[in-house]
Short mmCIF file of C-alpha atoms in Angstrom, two decimals:
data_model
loop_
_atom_site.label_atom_id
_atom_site.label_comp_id
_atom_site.label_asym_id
_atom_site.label_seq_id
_atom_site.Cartn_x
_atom_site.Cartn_y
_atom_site.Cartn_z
CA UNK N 1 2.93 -2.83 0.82
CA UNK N 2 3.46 0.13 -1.25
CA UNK N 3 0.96 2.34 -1.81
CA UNK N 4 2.14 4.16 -4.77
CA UNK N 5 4.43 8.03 -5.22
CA UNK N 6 3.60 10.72 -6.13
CA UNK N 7 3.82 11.81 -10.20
CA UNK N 8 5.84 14.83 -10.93
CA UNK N 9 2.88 15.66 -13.93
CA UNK N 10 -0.39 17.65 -13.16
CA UNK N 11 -3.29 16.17 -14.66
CA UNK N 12 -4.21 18.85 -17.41
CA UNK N 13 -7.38 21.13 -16.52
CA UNK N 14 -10.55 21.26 -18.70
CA UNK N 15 -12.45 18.40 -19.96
CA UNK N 16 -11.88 14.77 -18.86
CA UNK N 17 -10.10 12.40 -21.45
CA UNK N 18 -11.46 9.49 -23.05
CA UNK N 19 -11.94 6.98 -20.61
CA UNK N 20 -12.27 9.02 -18.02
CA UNK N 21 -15.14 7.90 -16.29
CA UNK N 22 -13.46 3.92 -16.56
CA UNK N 23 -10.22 5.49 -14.81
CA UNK N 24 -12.18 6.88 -12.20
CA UNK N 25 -14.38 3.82 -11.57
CA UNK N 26 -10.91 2.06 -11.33
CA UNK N 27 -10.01 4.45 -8.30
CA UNK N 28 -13.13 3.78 -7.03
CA UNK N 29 -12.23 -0.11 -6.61
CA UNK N 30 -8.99 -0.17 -5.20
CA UNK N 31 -9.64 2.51 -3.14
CA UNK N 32 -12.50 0.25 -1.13
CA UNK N 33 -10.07 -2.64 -1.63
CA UNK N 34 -6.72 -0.83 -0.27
CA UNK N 35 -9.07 1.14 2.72
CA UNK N 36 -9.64 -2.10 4.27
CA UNK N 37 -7.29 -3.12 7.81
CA UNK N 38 -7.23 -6.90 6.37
CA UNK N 39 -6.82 -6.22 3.23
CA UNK N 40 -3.62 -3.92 4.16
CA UNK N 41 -2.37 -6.67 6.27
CA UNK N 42 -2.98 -9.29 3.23
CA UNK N 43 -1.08 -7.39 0.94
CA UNK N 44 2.03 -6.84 3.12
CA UNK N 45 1.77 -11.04 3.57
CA UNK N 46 2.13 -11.01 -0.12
CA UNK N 47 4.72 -8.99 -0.44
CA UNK N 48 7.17 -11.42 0.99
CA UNK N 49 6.23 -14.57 -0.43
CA UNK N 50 3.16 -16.31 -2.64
CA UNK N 51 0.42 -17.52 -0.45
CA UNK N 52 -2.55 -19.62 -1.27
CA UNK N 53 -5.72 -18.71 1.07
CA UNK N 54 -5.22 -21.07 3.37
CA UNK N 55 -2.10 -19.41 4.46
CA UNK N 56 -3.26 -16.22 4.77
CA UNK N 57 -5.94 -17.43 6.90
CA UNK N 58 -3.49 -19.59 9.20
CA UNK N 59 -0.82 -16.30 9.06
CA UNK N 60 -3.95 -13.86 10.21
CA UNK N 61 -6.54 -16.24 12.04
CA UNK N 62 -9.24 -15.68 9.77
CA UNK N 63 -11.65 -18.06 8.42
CA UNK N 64 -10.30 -19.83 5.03
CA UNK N 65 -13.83 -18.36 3.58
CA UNK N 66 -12.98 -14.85 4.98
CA UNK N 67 -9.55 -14.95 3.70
CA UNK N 68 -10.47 -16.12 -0.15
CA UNK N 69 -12.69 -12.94 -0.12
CA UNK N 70 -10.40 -10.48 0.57
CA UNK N 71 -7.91 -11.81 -2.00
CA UNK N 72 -10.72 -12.09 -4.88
CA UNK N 73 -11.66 -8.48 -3.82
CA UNK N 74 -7.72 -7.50 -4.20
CA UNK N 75 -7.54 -9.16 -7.49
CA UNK N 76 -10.21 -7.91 -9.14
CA UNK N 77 -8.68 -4.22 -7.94
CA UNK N 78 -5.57 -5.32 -9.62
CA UNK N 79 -3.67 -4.29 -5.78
CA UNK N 80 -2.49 -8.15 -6.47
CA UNK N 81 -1.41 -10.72 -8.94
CA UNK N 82 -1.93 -14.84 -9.68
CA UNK N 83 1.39 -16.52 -9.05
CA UNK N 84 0.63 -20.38 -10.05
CA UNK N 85 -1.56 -22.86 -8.25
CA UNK N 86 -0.78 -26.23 -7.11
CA UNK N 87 -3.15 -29.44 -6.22
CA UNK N 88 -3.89 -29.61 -2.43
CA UNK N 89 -5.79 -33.03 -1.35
CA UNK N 90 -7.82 -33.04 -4.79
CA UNK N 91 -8.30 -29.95 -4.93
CA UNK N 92 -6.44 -26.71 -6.73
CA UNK N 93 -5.08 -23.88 -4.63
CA UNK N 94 -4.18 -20.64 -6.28
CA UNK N 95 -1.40 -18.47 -4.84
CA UNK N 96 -1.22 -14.86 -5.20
CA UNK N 97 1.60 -12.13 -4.40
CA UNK N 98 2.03 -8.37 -4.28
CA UNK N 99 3.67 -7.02 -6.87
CA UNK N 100 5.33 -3.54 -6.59
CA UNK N 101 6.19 -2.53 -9.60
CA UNK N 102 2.70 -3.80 -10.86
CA UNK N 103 0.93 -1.72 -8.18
CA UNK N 104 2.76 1.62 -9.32
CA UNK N 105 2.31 0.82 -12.75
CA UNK N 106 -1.49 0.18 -12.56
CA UNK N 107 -1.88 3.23 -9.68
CA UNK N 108 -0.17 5.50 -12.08
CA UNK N 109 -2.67 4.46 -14.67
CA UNK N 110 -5.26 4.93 -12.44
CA UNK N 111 -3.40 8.48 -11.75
CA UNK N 112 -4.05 10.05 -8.10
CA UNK N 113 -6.96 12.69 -6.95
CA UNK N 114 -8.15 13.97 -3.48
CA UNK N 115 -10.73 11.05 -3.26
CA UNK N 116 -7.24 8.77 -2.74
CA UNK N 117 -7.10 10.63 0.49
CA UNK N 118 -9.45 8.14 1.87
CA UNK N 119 -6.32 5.59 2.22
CA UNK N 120 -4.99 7.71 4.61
CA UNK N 121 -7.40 6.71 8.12
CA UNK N 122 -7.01 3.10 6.77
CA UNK N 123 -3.01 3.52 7.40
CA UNK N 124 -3.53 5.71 10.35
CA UNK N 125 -5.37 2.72 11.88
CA UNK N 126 -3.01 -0.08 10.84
CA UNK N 127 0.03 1.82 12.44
CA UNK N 128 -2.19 2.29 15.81
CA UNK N 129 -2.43 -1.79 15.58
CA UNK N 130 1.17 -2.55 14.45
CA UNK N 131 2.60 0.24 17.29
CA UNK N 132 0.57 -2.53 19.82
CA UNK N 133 3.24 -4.93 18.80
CA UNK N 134 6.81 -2.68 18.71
CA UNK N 135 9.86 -3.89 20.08
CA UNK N 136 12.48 -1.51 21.24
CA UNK N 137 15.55 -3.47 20.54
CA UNK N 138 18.24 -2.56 22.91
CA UNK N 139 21.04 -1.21 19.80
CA UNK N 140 17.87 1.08 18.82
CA UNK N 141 17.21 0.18 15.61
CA UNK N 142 13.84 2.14 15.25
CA UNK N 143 12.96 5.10 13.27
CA UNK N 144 10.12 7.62 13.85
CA UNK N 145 9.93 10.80 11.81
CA UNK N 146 7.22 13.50 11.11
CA UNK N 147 7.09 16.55 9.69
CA UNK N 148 4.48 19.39 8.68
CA UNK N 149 6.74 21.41 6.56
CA UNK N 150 7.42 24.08 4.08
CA UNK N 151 10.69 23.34 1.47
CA UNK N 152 11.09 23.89 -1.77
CA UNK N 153 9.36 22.43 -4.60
CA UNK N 154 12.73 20.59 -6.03
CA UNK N 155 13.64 19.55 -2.98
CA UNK N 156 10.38 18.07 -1.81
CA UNK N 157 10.29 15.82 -5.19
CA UNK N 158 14.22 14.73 -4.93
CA UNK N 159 13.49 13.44 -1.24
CA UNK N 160 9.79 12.25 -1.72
CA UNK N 161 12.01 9.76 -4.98
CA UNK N 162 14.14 8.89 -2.36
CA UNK N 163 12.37 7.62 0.27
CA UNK N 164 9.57 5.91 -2.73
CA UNK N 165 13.18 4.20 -3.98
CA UNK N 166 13.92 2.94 -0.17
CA UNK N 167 10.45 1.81 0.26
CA UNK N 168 10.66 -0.01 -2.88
CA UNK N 169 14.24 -1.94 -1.97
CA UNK N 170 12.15 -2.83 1.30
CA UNK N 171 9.58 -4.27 -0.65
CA UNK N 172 11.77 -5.80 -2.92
CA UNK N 173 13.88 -7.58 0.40
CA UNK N 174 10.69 -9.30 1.96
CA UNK N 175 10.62 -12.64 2.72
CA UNK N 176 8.39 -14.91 3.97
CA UNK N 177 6.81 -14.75 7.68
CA UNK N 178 8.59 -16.02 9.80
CA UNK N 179 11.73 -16.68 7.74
CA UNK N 180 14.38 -17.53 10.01
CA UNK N 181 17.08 -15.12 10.59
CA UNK N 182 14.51 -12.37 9.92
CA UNK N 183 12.98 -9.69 11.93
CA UNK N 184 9.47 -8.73 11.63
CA UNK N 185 9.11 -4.88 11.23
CA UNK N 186 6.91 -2.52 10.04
CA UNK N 187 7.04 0.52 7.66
CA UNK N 188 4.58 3.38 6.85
CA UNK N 189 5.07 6.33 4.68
CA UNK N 190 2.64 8.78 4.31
CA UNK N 191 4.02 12.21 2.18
CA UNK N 192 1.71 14.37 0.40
CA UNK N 193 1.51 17.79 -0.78
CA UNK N 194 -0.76 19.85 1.51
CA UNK N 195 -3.52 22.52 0.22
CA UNK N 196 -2.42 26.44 0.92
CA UNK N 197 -2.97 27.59 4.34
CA UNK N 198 -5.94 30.31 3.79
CA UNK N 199 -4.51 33.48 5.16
CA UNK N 200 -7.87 34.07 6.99
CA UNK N 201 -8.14 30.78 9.04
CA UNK N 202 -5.79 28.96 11.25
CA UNK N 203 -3.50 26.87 10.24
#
């Protein structure tokens, strides 16, 4: 799943624009939707294919109850997106998927501030569980990068659009689990501007 770039516009200063207070109540929600391992998981499901409850719950072993509450929480955050129902045994299951180009859409709406920082431990803990799982194939197809920085401004933006324009072919090449001829991998990217280093402290 992507979790949204970064916007090239500032936010102007001074006093908050109408609907202001809706915007940030919007943060608010899909913040405690998106900081959520399950709910991270979930939405990377959905990313590759349209799932009804039930198959979330038989892709993650969780209960079908368990499952249907995480998606109703993502929906009503607008992190995901109905995608048709069909009649199973009487009964009427809805499917839902991950849309990027919804999620950026709605997140830039939403626009960014420091309290989105709170994603960041949720993602920090979902690679510590994914890393439990690598597979070091032996042509070495694995990346690992990280960098604490200082580049120029111009530069940072051209390479921070290039890697959100990467992320977003990934998303765009999912299939479902399990899809034979696949491989199962995982991808997290993390790039933010950091505050000024206060000459006084540490760095």
């Amino acid at each position: 799943m992507s979790l949204g770039e970064g916007s090239r516009d500032r936010p102007p200063r001074g006093t908050p624009p109408a609907g202001a207070d809706d915007a940030a109540a919007d943060r608010r929600t899909a913040l405690r939707a998106t900081a959520h391992p399950v709910r991270l998981q979930i939405m990377s499901l959905l990313t590759g294919a349209p799932l009804t409850a039930a198959e979330v719950a038989r892709e993650l072993a969780l209960t079908h109850a368990n499952a249907s509450y995480h998606l109703r929480t993502l929906l009503a955050a607008g992190m995901i997106v109905p995608a048709g129902e069909e009649r199973i045994r009487g009964g009427i299951a809805k499917r839902y998927r991950y849309d990027t180009a919804h999620d950026l859409e709605a997140q830039r709406a939403r626009g960014r501030t420091a309290a989105d920082r709170a994603i960041y431990p949720a993602l920090a803990n979902e690679l510590i569980r994914r890393s439990a799982q690598a597979h070091f194939p032996a042509g070495g197809t694995n990346l690992m990068a990280d960098a604490e920085v200082w580049v120029d401004p111009e530069l940072w933006r051209d390479i921070r659009d290039r890697i959100a324009q990467a992320a977003r072919d990934l998303h765009d090449a999912a299939q479902p689990p399990r899809t034979p001829g696949t491989v199962r991998t995982s991808t997290t990217v993390a790039m933010f501007e950091m505050a000024p280093i206060d000459p006084d402290q540490p760095a």
